[in-house]
mmCIF file of C-alpha atoms in Angstrom:
data_model
loop_
_atom_site.group_PDB
_atom_site.id
_atom_site.type_symbol
_atom_site.label_atom_id
_atom_site.label_comp_id
_atom_site.label_asym_id
_atom_site.label_seq_id
_atom_site.Cartn_x
_atom_site.Cartn_y
_atom_site.Cartn_z
ATOM 1 C CA MET A 187 0.000 0.000 0.000
ATOM 2 C CA THR A 188 2.996 2.302 0.264
ATOM 3 C CA ARG A 189 2.593 4.931 -2.439
ATOM 4 C CA ARG A 190 5.629 6.762 -3.773
ATOM 5 C CA PRO A 191 5.664 10.156 -5.479
ATOM 6 C CA ARG A 192 5.464 10.562 -9.203
ATOM 7 C CA ARG A 193 8.519 12.004 -10.909
ATOM 8 C CA VAL A 194 6.792 15.019 -12.412
ATOM 9 C CA VAL A 195 9.651 17.545 -12.296
ATOM 10 C CA PRO A 196 12.195 15.564 -14.378
ATOM 11 C CA ALA A 197 9.491 14.643 -16.877
ATOM 12 C CA VAL A 198 8.406 18.286 -17.254
ATOM 13 C CA VAL A 199 12.032 19.462 -17.668
ATOM 14 C CA VAL A 200 12.698 16.957 -20.438
ATOM 15 C CA ALA A 201 9.348 17.643 -22.128
ATOM 16 C CA VAL A 202 9.873 21.428 -22.104
ATOM 17 C CA LEU A 203 13.418 21.129 -23.490
ATOM 18 C CA LEU A 204 12.349 18.769 -26.271
ATOM 19 C CA CYS A 205 9.322 20.908 -27.115
ATOM 20 C CA ALA A 206 11.405 24.110 -27.256
ATOM 21 C CA THR A 207 13.970 22.426 -29.490
ATOM 22 C CA ALA A 208 11.258 21.089 -31.801
ATOM 23 C CA VAL A 209 9.581 24.514 -32.034
ATOM 24 C CA LEU A 210 12.904 26.187 -32.900
ATOM 25 C CA VAL A 211 13.603 23.621 -35.613
ATOM 26 C CA VAL A 212 10.109 23.920 -37.106
ATOM 27 C CA VAL A 213 10.174 27.731 -37.064
ATOM 28 C CA SER A 214 13.621 27.736 -38.658
ATOM 29 C CA LEU A 215 12.566 25.304 -41.390
ATOM 30 C CA ILE A 216 9.392 27.257 -42.180
ATOM 31 C CA GLN A 217 11.371 30.486 -42.388
ATOM 32 C CA ARG A 218 13.948 28.830 -44.653
ATOM 33 C CA LEU A 219 11.240 27.424 -46.951
ATOM 34 C CA THR A 220 9.417 30.743 -47.206
ATOM 35 C CA GLY A 221 12.641 32.674 -47.836
ATOM 36 C CA THR A 222 12.299 35.020 -44.852
ATOM 37 C CA ARG A 223 15.060 35.863 -42.383
ATOM 38 C CA GLU A 224 15.676 32.817 -40.194
ATOM 39 C CA LEU A 225 15.503 32.936 -36.410
ATOM 40 C CA ILE A 226 18.394 30.478 -36.258
ATOM 41 C CA SER A 227 20.276 30.278 -39.510
ATOM 42 C CA TYR A 228 20.744 26.717 -40.728
ATOM 43 C CA ASP A 229 23.809 27.719 -42.741
ATOM 44 C CA SER A 230 25.587 29.335 -39.768
ATOM 45 C CA VAL A 231 24.837 26.339 -37.511
ATOM 46 C CA ALA A 232 25.966 23.872 -40.179
ATOM 47 C CA THR A 233 29.158 25.852 -40.877
ATOM 48 C CA ARG A 234 29.988 26.075 -37.178
ATOM 49 C CA LEU A 235 29.407 22.345 -36.675
ATOM 50 C CA HIS A 236 31.501 21.413 -39.724
ATOM 51 C CA ASP A 237 34.362 23.644 -38.531
ATOM 52 C CA THR A 238 34.381 22.077 -35.037
ATOM 53 C CA ALA A 239 36.761 19.137 -34.602
ATOM 54 C CA TRP A 240 35.872 16.083 -32.524
ATOM 55 C CA GLY A 241 38.927 16.726 -30.331
ATOM 56 C CA SER A 242 37.755 20.253 -29.477
ATOM 57 C CA GLY A 243 37.248 21.266 -25.855
ATOM 58 C CA TRP A 244 33.709 22.443 -26.642
ATOM 59 C CA VAL A 245 32.711 19.012 -27.914
ATOM 60 C CA LEU A 246 34.146 17.356 -24.822
ATOM 61 C CA GLY A 247 32.473 19.852 -22.470
ATOM 62 C CA VAL A 248 29.065 19.587 -24.096
ATOM 63 C CA GLY A 249 29.340 15.792 -24.216
ATOM 64 C CA ILE A 250 30.171 15.597 -20.510
ATOM 65 C CA ALA A 251 27.341 18.004 -19.629
ATOM 66 C CA VAL A 252 24.790 16.002 -21.630
ATOM 67 C CA ALA A 253 26.008 12.717 -20.117
ATOM 68 C CA VAL A 254 25.803 14.089 -16.562
ATOM 69 C CA LEU A 255 22.329 15.507 -17.198
ATOM 70 C CA GLY A 256 21.167 12.184 -18.647
ATOM 71 C CA LEU A 257 22.575 10.188 -15.731
ATOM 72 C CA ALA A 258 21.006 12.594 -13.228
ATOM 73 C CA LEU A 259 17.605 12.265 -14.900
ATOM 74 C CA LEU A 260 17.939 8.465 -14.952
ATOM 75 C CA ALA A 261 18.903 8.418 -11.260
ATOM 76 C CA VAL A 262 15.942 10.616 -10.327
ATOM 77 C CA ALA A 263 13.601 8.372 -12.315
ATOM 78 C CA ALA A 264 15.002 5.090 -10.979
ATOM 79 C CA LEU A 265 15.641 5.831 -7.306
ATOM 80 C CA PRO A 266 12.603 5.649 -5.037
ATOM 81 C CA GLY A 267 11.427 8.830 -3.351
ATOM 82 C CA LYS A 268 10.000 9.267 0.112
ATOM 83 C CA PRO A 269 6.714 7.433 0.449
ATOM 84 C CA VAL A 270 3.675 9.692 0.203
ATOM 85 C CA VAL A 271 1.385 7.189 1.918
ATOM 86 C CA LEU A 272 2.552 4.743 4.587
ATOM 87 C CA ALA A 273 0.844 1.377 4.861
ATOM 88 C CA LEU A 274 -1.207 0.498 7.923
ATOM 89 C CA GLU A 275 -1.730 -2.982 9.336
ATOM 90 C CA ALA A 276 -4.112 -4.950 7.159
ATOM 91 C CA GLY A 277 -7.419 -5.582 8.855
ATOM 92 C CA ASP A 278 -10.355 -7.595 7.514
ATOM 93 C CA GLY A 279 -8.531 -8.130 4.222
ATOM 94 C CA MET A 280 -8.451 -4.407 3.425
ATOM 95 C CA ASP A 281 -5.402 -2.310 2.645
ATOM 96 C CA ALA A 282 -5.201 1.133 4.178
ATOM 97 C CA GLY A 283 -2.639 3.858 4.483
ATOM 98 C CA ILE A 284 -1.900 7.181 6.108
ATOM 99 C CA ALA A 285 -0.255 10.196 4.543
ATOM 100 C CA ARG A 286 3.172 11.094 5.977
ATOM 101 C CA ARG A 287 1.934 14.565 6.724
ATOM 102 C CA SER A 288 -1.091 13.248 8.616
ATOM 103 C CA LEU A 289 1.074 10.864 10.642
ATOM 104 C CA ARG A 290 3.480 13.679 11.504
ATOM 105 C CA HIS A 291 0.604 15.912 12.635
ATOM 106 C CA ALA A 292 -0.969 13.097 14.662
ATOM 107 C CA LEU A 293 2.310 12.438 16.486
ATOM 108 C CA ALA A 294 2.839 16.166 17.095
ATOM 109 C CA ASP A 295 -0.689 16.310 18.482
ATOM 110 C CA ALA A 296 0.113 13.404 20.802
ATOM 111 C CA THR A 297 3.130 15.283 22.186
ATOM 112 C CA GLY A 298 0.928 18.321 22.800
ATOM 113 C CA GLY A 299 -0.529 16.588 25.853
ATOM 114 C CA VAL A 300 2.862 16.102 27.538
ATOM 115 C CA ASP A 301 3.200 18.366 30.561
ATOM 116 C CA GLY A 302 5.968 20.957 30.300
ATOM 117 C CA LEU A 303 6.929 20.270 26.691
ATOM 118 C CA ASP A 304 7.357 23.318 24.428
ATOM 119 C CA LYS A 305 8.346 23.793 20.792
ATOM 120 C CA THR A 306 7.765 20.230 19.676
ATOM 121 C CA ARG A 307 9.128 19.114 16.307
ATOM 122 C CA VAL A 308 8.412 15.723 14.723
ATOM 123 C CA LYS A 309 10.552 14.446 11.851
ATOM 124 C CA LEU A 310 9.694 11.284 9.945
ATOM 125 C CA ARG A 311 12.624 9.418 8.467
ATOM 126 C CA ARG A 312 12.610 6.172 6.536
ATOM 127 C CA LYS A 313 12.922 3.898 9.575
ATOM 128 C CA LYS A 314 12.940 6.401 12.416
ATOM 129 C CA ILE A 315 10.742 9.003 14.069
ATOM 130 C CA HIS A 316 12.613 11.839 15.765
ATOM 131 C CA VAL A 317 10.709 13.962 18.285
ATOM 132 C CA SER A 318 12.441 16.976 19.770
ATOM 133 C CA GLY A 319 11.326 19.713 22.127
ATOM 134 C CA HIS A 320 12.148 22.002 25.017
ATOM 135 C CA THR A 321 11.082 21.708 28.649
ATOM 136 C CA HIS A 322 11.337 23.496 31.980
ATOM 137 C CA HIS A 323 11.003 20.172 33.827
ATOM 138 C CA THR A 324 13.466 17.315 34.169
ATOM 139 C CA VAL A 325 14.666 16.084 30.809
ATOM 140 C CA GLU A 326 14.506 12.378 31.610
ATOM 141 C CA GLN A 327 10.893 12.425 32.825
ATOM 142 C CA THR A 328 9.701 14.624 29.941
ATOM 143 C CA ALA A 329 11.493 12.436 27.372
ATOM 144 C CA GLU A 330 9.851 9.335 28.865
ATOM 145 C CA ASP A 331 6.427 11.027 28.785
ATOM 146 C CA VAL A 332 6.992 11.927 25.127
ATOM 147 C CA ARG A 333 7.986 8.322 24.315
ATOM 148 C CA LEU A 334 4.855 6.987 26.016
ATOM 149 C CA ALA A 335 2.540 9.501 24.295
ATOM 150 C CA VAL A 336 3.987 8.846 20.835
ATOM 151 C CA ALA A 337 4.064 5.059 21.371
ATOM 152 C CA ASP A 338 0.417 5.142 22.461
ATOM 153 C CA ARG A 339 -0.555 7.118 19.353
ATOM 154 C CA LEU A 340 1.409 4.713 17.138
ATOM 155 C CA ASP A 341 -0.396 1.781 18.773
ATOM 156 C CA ARG A 342 -3.715 3.410 17.928
ATOM 157 C CA ILE A 343 -2.717 4.245 14.312
ATOM 158 C CA LYS A 344 -1.018 0.857 13.768
ATOM 159 C CA PRO A 345 1.433 1.417 10.914
ATOM 160 C CA ALA A 346 2.535 -1.760 9.136
ATOM 161 C CA ASP A 347 6.225 -1.027 9.795
ATOM 162 C CA VAL A 348 6.681 0.613 13.165
ATOM 163 C CA PRO A 349 9.684 2.939 12.965
ATOM 164 C CA ARG A 350 12.160 3.395 15.814
ATOM 165 C CA LEU A 351 11.382 6.295 18.086
ATOM 166 C CA ARG A 352 14.070 8.748 19.099
ATOM 167 C CA THR A 353 13.466 11.675 21.414
ATOM 168 C CA SER A 354 15.662 14.604 22.303
ATOM 169 C CA VAL A 355 14.448 17.023 24.924
ATOM 170 C CA ARG A 356 16.463 20.013 26.069
ATOM 171 C CA THR A 357 15.979 22.148 29.125
ATOM 172 C CA ILE A 358 15.125 25.784 28.624
ATOM 173 C CA GLY A 359 17.365 27.829 30.894
ATOM 174 C CA PRO A 360 16.017 30.376 33.376
ATOM 175 C CA GLY A 361 15.095 33.706 31.860
ATOM 176 C CA ARG A 362 14.477 32.300 28.360
ATOM 177 C CA ALA A 363 11.125 32.849 26.745
ATOM 178 C CA ARG A 364 8.865 29.923 26.095
#
């Protein structure tokens, strides 16, 4: 049930570049056929390309740039992104999921009930949940209360893969604003 993001940005970049190139070629050809002044002169481009040697630094530079761009686009297309929807435990033969954003907000809401905890931040990683915050109370007790609150909320949500929970609570010194 884990849904991953679509790779829209690389697809749009490639589509726009190819479309712009095709439009320039078509406009140039139409202008050449009608005898009007060309936007990009075919003769000047052809002369420049014929005068350029394969051992030229420009050819090497452009070739490397195109190869790097192609490899980067392939890597973006092939490597998995962060899941958009996380799978929940299957119940009654049904698949269900929760959005990462919703899970993050639910866990932040669970930490809102912890006494003395201020400025809570919840980060979802691939296999870890990191909850951080500030307190005026003892760090150990507040961290344990945060662990219990988040663990209770995770037990109620029931994700299929329960990530490790890591908390870091710091004490706010005297005289500091909340």
